[in-house]
Short mmCIF file of C-alpha atoms in Angstrom, two decimals:
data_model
loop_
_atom_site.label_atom_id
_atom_site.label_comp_id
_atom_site.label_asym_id
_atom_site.label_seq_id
_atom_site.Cartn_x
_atom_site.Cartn_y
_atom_site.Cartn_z
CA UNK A 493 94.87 56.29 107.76
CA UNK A 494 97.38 55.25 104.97
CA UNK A 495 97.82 58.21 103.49
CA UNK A 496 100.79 59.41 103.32
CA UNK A 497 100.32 63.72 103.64
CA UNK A 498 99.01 62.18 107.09
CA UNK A 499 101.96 60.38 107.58
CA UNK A 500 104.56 63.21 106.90
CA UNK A 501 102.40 65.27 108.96
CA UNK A 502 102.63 63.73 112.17
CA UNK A 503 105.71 63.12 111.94
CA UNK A 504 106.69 66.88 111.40
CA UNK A 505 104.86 67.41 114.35
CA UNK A 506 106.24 64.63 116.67
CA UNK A 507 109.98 65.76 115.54
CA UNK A 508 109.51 69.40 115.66
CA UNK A 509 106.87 70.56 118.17
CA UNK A 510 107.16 67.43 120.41
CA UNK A 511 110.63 66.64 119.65
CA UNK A 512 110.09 63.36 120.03
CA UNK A 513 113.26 61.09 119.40
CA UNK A 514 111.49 57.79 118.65
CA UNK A 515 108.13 56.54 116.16
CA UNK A 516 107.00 53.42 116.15
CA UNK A 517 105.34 53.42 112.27
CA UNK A 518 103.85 54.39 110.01
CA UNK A 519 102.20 50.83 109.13
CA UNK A 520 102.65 50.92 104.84
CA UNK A 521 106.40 50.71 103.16
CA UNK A 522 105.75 53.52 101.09
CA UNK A 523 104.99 55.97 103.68
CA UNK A 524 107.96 54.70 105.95
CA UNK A 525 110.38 54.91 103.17
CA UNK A 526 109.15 58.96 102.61
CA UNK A 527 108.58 59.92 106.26
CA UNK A 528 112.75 58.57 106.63
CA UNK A 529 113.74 60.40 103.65
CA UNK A 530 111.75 63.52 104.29
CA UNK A 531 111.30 64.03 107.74
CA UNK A 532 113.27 61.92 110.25
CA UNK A 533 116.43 61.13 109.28
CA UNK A 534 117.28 64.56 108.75
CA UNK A 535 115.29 65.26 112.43
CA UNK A 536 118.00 62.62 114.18
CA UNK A 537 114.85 60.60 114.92
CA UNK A 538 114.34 56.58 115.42
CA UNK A 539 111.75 55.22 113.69
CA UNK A 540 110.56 51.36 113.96
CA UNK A 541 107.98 49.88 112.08
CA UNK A 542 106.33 46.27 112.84
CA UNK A 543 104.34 45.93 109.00
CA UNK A 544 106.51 47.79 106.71
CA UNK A 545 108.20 45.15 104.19
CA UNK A 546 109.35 46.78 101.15
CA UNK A 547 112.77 45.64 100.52
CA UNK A 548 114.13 49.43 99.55
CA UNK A 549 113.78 50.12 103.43
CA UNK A 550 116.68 47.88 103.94
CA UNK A 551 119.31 50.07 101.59
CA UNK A 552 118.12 53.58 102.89
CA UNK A 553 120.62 55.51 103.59
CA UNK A 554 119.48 56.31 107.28
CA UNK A 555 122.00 56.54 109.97
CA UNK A 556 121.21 53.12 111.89
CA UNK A 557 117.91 55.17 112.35
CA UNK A 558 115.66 52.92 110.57
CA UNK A 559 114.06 49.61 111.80
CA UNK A 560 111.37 47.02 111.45
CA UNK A 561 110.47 44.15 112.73
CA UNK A 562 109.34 41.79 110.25
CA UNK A 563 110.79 40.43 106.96
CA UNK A 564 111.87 42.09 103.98
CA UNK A 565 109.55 41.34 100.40
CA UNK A 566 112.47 39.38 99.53
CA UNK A 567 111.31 36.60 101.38
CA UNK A 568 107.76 36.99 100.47
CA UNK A 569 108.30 37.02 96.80
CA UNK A 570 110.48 33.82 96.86
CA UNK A 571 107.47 32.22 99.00
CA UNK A 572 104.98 33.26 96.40
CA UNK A 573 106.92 32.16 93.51
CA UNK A 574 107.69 28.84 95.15
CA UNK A 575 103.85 28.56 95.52
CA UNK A 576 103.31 29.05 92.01
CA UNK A 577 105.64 25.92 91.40
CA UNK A 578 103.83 24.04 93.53
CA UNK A 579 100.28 24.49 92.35
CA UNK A 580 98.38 21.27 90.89
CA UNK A 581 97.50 21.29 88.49
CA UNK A 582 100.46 23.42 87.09
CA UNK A 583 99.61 27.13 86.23
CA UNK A 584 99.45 27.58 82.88
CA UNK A 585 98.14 31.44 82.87
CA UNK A 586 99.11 33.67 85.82
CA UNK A 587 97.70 37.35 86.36
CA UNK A 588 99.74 39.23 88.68
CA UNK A 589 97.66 42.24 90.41
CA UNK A 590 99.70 44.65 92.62
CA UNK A 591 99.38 47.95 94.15
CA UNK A 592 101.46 50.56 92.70
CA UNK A 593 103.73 51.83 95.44
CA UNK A 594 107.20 50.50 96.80
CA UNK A 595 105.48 47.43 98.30
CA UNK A 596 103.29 45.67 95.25
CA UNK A 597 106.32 46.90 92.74
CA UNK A 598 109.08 45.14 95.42
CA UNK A 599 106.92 42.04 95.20
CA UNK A 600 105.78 42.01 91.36
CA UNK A 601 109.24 42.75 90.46
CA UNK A 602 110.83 39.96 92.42
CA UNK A 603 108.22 37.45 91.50
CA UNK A 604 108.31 38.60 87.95
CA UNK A 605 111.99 37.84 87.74
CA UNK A 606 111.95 34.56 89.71
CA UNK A 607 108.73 33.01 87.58
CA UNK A 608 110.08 34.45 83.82
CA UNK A 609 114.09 32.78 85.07
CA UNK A 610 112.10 28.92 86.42
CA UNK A 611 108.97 28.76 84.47
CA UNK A 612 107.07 28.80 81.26
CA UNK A 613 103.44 29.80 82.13
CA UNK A 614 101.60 32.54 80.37
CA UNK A 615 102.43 35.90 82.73
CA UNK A 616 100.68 39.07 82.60
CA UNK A 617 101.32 41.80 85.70
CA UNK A 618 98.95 44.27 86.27
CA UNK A 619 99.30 47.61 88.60
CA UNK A 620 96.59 49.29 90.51
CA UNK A 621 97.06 52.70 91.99
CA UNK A 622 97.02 53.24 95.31
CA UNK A 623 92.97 53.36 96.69
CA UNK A 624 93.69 56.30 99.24
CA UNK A 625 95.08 58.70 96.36
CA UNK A 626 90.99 58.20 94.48
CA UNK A 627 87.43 59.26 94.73
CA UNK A 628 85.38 55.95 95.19
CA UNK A 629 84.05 56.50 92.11
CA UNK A 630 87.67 57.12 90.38
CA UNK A 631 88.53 53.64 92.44
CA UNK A 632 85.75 51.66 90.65
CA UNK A 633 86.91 52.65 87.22
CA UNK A 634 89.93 52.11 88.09
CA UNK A 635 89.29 48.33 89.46
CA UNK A 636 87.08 48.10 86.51
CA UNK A 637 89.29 48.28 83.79
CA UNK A 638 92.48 46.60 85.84
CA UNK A 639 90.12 43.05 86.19
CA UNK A 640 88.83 43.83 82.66
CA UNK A 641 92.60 43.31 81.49
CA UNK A 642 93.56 40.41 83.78
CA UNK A 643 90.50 38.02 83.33
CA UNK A 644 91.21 38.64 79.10
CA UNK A 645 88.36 37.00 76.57
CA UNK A 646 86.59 33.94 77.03
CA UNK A 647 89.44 31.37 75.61
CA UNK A 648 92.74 33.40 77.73
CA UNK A 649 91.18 33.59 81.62
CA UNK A 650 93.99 33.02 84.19
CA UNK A 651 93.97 29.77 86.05
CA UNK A 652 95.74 31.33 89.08
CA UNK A 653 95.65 35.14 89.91
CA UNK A 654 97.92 36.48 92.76
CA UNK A 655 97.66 39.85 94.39
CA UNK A 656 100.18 41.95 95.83
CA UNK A 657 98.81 44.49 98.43
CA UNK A 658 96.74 45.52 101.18
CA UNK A 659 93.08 45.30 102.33
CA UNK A 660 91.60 46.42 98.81
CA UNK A 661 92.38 43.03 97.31
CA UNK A 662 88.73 41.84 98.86
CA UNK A 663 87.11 44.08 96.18
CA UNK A 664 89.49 42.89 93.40
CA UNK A 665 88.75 39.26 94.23
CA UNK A 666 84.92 39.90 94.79
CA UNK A 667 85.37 41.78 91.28
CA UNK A 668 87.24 38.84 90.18
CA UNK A 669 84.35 36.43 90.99
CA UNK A 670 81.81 38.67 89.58
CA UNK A 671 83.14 38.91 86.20
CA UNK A 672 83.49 34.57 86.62
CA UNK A 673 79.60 34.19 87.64
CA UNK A 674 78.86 36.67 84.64
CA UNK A 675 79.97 33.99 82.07
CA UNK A 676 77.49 31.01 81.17
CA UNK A 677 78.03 28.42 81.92
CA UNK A 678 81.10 30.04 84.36
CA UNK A 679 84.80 28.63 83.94
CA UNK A 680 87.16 26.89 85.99
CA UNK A 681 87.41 28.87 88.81
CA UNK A 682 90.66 30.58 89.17
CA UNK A 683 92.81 30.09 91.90
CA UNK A 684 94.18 33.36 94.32
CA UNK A 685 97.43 33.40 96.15
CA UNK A 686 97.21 36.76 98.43
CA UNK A 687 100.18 38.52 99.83
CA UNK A 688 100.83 39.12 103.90
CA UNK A 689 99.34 42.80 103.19
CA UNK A 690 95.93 41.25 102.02
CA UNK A 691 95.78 38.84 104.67
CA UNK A 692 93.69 40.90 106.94
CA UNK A 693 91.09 41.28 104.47
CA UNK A 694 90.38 37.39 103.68
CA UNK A 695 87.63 36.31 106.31
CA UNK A 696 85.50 39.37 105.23
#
């Protein structure tokens, strides 16, 4: 369910009343990264995990006993920034939305770096906390005021807006387009580069 007590749960129960020697998962970075640390590595126990990206999976200190099967965020955040580079018209004013767990950091950090060392664009990076720690309600202040900061006053909107995370990026783009059609007449619409982690999310 993404949550992570979930996580460490079943795996406390698949290495200690199963005894199982082998998990394929969990399916976010952040709770692969604390089920190793916490529960399996110390249990002898593979895991493998076929979506988990973050780039601190690949210095754990884990016995050989941690795996995926998909590239590292270092990768990703290169591609995004080269993206960037590419747009035309040039980006002048970026906002960078990520979620706030080991993978949006990996990937803000990394593009961060990478766009402040190549280019000269207006850069602002905004984290959102995690949507399965919050109430729905605590999630729609929370979205709130993260958009209120990243779409600034009338004169400092961001031509391009990319967003580092998982399936909750639909609301931040629909909350994105909401705060565009509120303006009259509405500005240049800004252009979105997504992350692999919101890709499921785009045809809804």
């Amino acid at each position: 369910q993404g949550k992570l007590d979930k996580a460490l749960a079943a795996a406390q129960h698949l290495t200690g009343t199963l005894k199982i020697q082998a998990i394929v998962g969990p399916i976010f970075s952040e709770q692969v990264i604390e089920v190793a640390k916490q529960v399996t590595i110390d249990a002898g126990a593979f895991i493998i995990s076929p979506t988990a990206t973050a780039k601190e999976i690949t210095t754990l200190d884990d016995d050989g006993l941690v795996w995926r099967t998909i590239t590292s965020d270092v990768y990703q955040a290169n591609a995004v920034a080269d993206r960037v580079l590419e747009l035309e018209p040039p980006a002048e004013k970026i906002a960078l939305l990520f979620k706030d767990d080991a993978y949006g950091n990996g990937i803000a950090s990394d593009v961060v770096g990478r766009l402040d060392m190549l280019f000269g664009a207006d850069l602002t990076d905004h984290p959102y906390p995690d949507p399965t720690t919050l109430t729905p309600m605590e999630l729609m202040v929370a979205y709130g005021t993260i958009l209120a900061q990243a779409w600034g006053p009338m004169d400092q909107h961001p031509d391009t807006i990319i967003l580092a995370g998982t399936t909750e990026a639909q609301n931040l783009i629909l909350g994105t387009l909401n705060l565009w059609n509120s303006e009259n007449p509405p500005p240049m619409l800004p252009r979105f580069i997504v992350t692999h982690g919101v890709v499921p999310s785009m045809e809804d």
